[in-house]
Amino acid sequence: MPEASYDEASRARWRTRTSIPGGSGPGGGERGPRMILICMLVVFACVAARLVYLQVIDASELSAAAQENRTNVVTLHAKRGTIYDRNGNVLAMSVDCETIYCNPQAVSNPSAIAEILADELGGEVSDYTSTLTSDTTFAYIEKQVDTDIADEIEQRLDDEDLEGVYFLDDTKRVYPYGDVGGQVLGVVGSEGSGITGLEYYYDDVLSGTDGQMTIETGATGTPIAGGVSEIQEAQDGEDIVISIDISIQQKAEEVIPEAAETYNADSGSVVVMNPKTGEIYAMCSTPLAKITDLSNTSSESLQLKPVTSSYEPGSMFKVITVSIGVELGLFDADTVYNVPAALLVGDDYVTDDDGRDYDMDMTVREILRRSSNPGAALLGQEVIGAERFSEGVAKFGIGQLTGIDYPGESTGIVKSLDEYDGSTCGQMSFGQGLAVPMIQIVRAFAAVANDGIPNTPHFLISKGGEEVDWPSGDRIISKETADEVTDMMRTVMTEGTGQNGQVDGYDIAGKTGTGEQASEEGGYAENKYVSSLCGFANADDPSVLVYVGLNGTPHLALSSAAPTFKEIMTEAVSDLGIAPSTSSTSSTSTSE
């Protein structure tokens, strides 16, 4: 910079000497030399002032501008926190790897380097050549390369004295159990941020804070040895422990795809939960996600349908109807009603699946055991009534977010009282005329299992070593009501539509559902159901609840969801160490 200024002064002096007439010629006299001296002093004063400005006053700004034009900034990714299951098994963790980049202006032999890269990383030589010869001073070649592969590439480049390729320490996400639990865990994008599942929901906890490295480079972008290098260290993310039991999760993911295929279902779902705490032991839905092979994974497979998709719950909803009436003191398990073969609900008649064509006296227990649609509709629209029914449904949280810690939870479609028409109360009483995500039904059943007190379904147990508190909700029904409804649900499992789901030696309370599915042409599709069973064990002191649903199956719950439920409940009670109940009884009836 000073040399440029002195050259400028020299040129100024030359211009001064040649532009003042009479400086040394005849007639110039003493005035000429004096003028020249004055001009030279003025020029020197200007140059000196400029130098002072550049070197003192504006030095920092010029230095910063020059350095800005000669630096590259590289992100230093924080190490993402580890995800553990409830038993300390690692489900997702970050491991060291290397990101490979280049400075095309410094690449010594693009063809030779491209051949090595293609040999070690795969792909076509031409792909790498294009990157290596691009018009820039920084370009990524491959992110998150396994350390052993990166080391081999670096060694081969050194052996052949090839320059212009550099290696940056990095981390990447790995899953010790492969794809198991993939929908729950979710995936992390190439930039290190969670994009689905718990990786997304708890990204602020897991991700930490990225740092950066500023590297001073030469005119061609090549890092300068001993040049300015500033490092802002990354702050690693926190570990979290989630409620998943990987053994139960693995069993659920083995059973539900087989069941969906066996029973010709469009999809299937499973939830396994502790009804006393809301901790989720397992959850999945088909199609399952392949988080280790995202190129073959659809967006649908990365969602948990029990949380994000809504269906008609069918006869499982009868548990809620009965609970509302018992809590109001309108009837108990032994109250008898004359149930017609067909009951008018709105403009349509509701009938039972067994083809009964005569009136029948039934206790409320029998209505639930047989899963009688006219019986449940009678309880709802004629005994409870629309206003009290609507209030009870709201208390159970139906049509409301449960607060589960998973992205994309749906509220469903549930009419408020002012939207009721002539058929709403009767239809909803047996599980038609509404659509909700099944996590709402799971929460409602768990409230019955937990003496009438609901809990928030959740995955997170602790973060950063500190336990997370999940407070219980307000009481929905009394313990007495919960006990009476639970006892009726026992009968469903031992003598009714849930008996194919009974696990020998265990006291299970549950309820089946065979909800119809809407047709694209309007109305309901023929022979296409959401067949389900939700139940808990042991009924007198439950510590596990299982929900199984098969969507779009032509089979009723007794012959499809029930045996699937049995497989998963058998695994759950075994893995959780739940002892058989001395009060359990064997099934004695085979009626639907």
mmCIF file of C-alpha atoms in Angstrom, residues 319-321 323-324 391-398 400 440 443-445 447-448 476-477:
data_model
loop_
_atom_site.group_PDB
_atom_site.id
_atom_site.type_symbol
_atom_site.label_atom_id
_atom_site.label_comp_id
_atom_site.label_asym_id
_atom_site.label_seq_id
_atom_site.Cartn_x
_atom_site.Cartn_y
_atom_site.Cartn_z
ATOM 1 C CA VAL A 319 -66.612 -47.903 27.007
ATOM 2 C CA ILE A 320 -66.814 -44.105 27.078
ATOM 3 C CA THR A 321 -70.607 -44.143 26.663
ATOM 4 C CA SER A 323 -68.575 -44.703 31.720
ATOM 5 C CA ILE A 324 -70.546 -41.464 31.258
ATOM 6 C CA GLU A 391 -70.157 -32.977 28.254
ATOM 7 C CA GLY A 392 -68.900 -36.456 29.091
ATOM 8 C CA VAL A 393 -67.163 -36.854 25.742
ATOM 9 C CA ALA A 394 -65.379 -33.548 26.302
ATOM 10 C CA LYS A 395 -64.270 -34.599 29.811
ATOM 11 C CA PHE A 396 -62.626 -37.673 28.278
ATOM 12 C CA GLY A 397 -60.648 -35.372 25.989
ATOM 13 C CA ILE A 398 -62.186 -36.669 22.778
ATOM 14 C CA GLN A 400 -58.783 -32.513 21.889
ATOM 15 C CA GLN A 440 -57.210 -40.264 22.253
ATOM 16 C CA ARG A 443 -55.719 -42.057 26.802
ATOM 17 C CA ALA A 444 -59.419 -42.570 27.624
ATOM 18 C CA PHE A 445 -58.957 -46.292 28.311
ATOM 19 C CA ALA A 447 -57.973 -43.140 32.515
ATOM 20 C CA VAL A 448 -60.412 -45.972 33.264
ATOM 21 C CA ILE A 476 -62.764 -37.755 34.649
ATOM 22 C CA ILE A 477 -64.718 -40.408 36.537
#
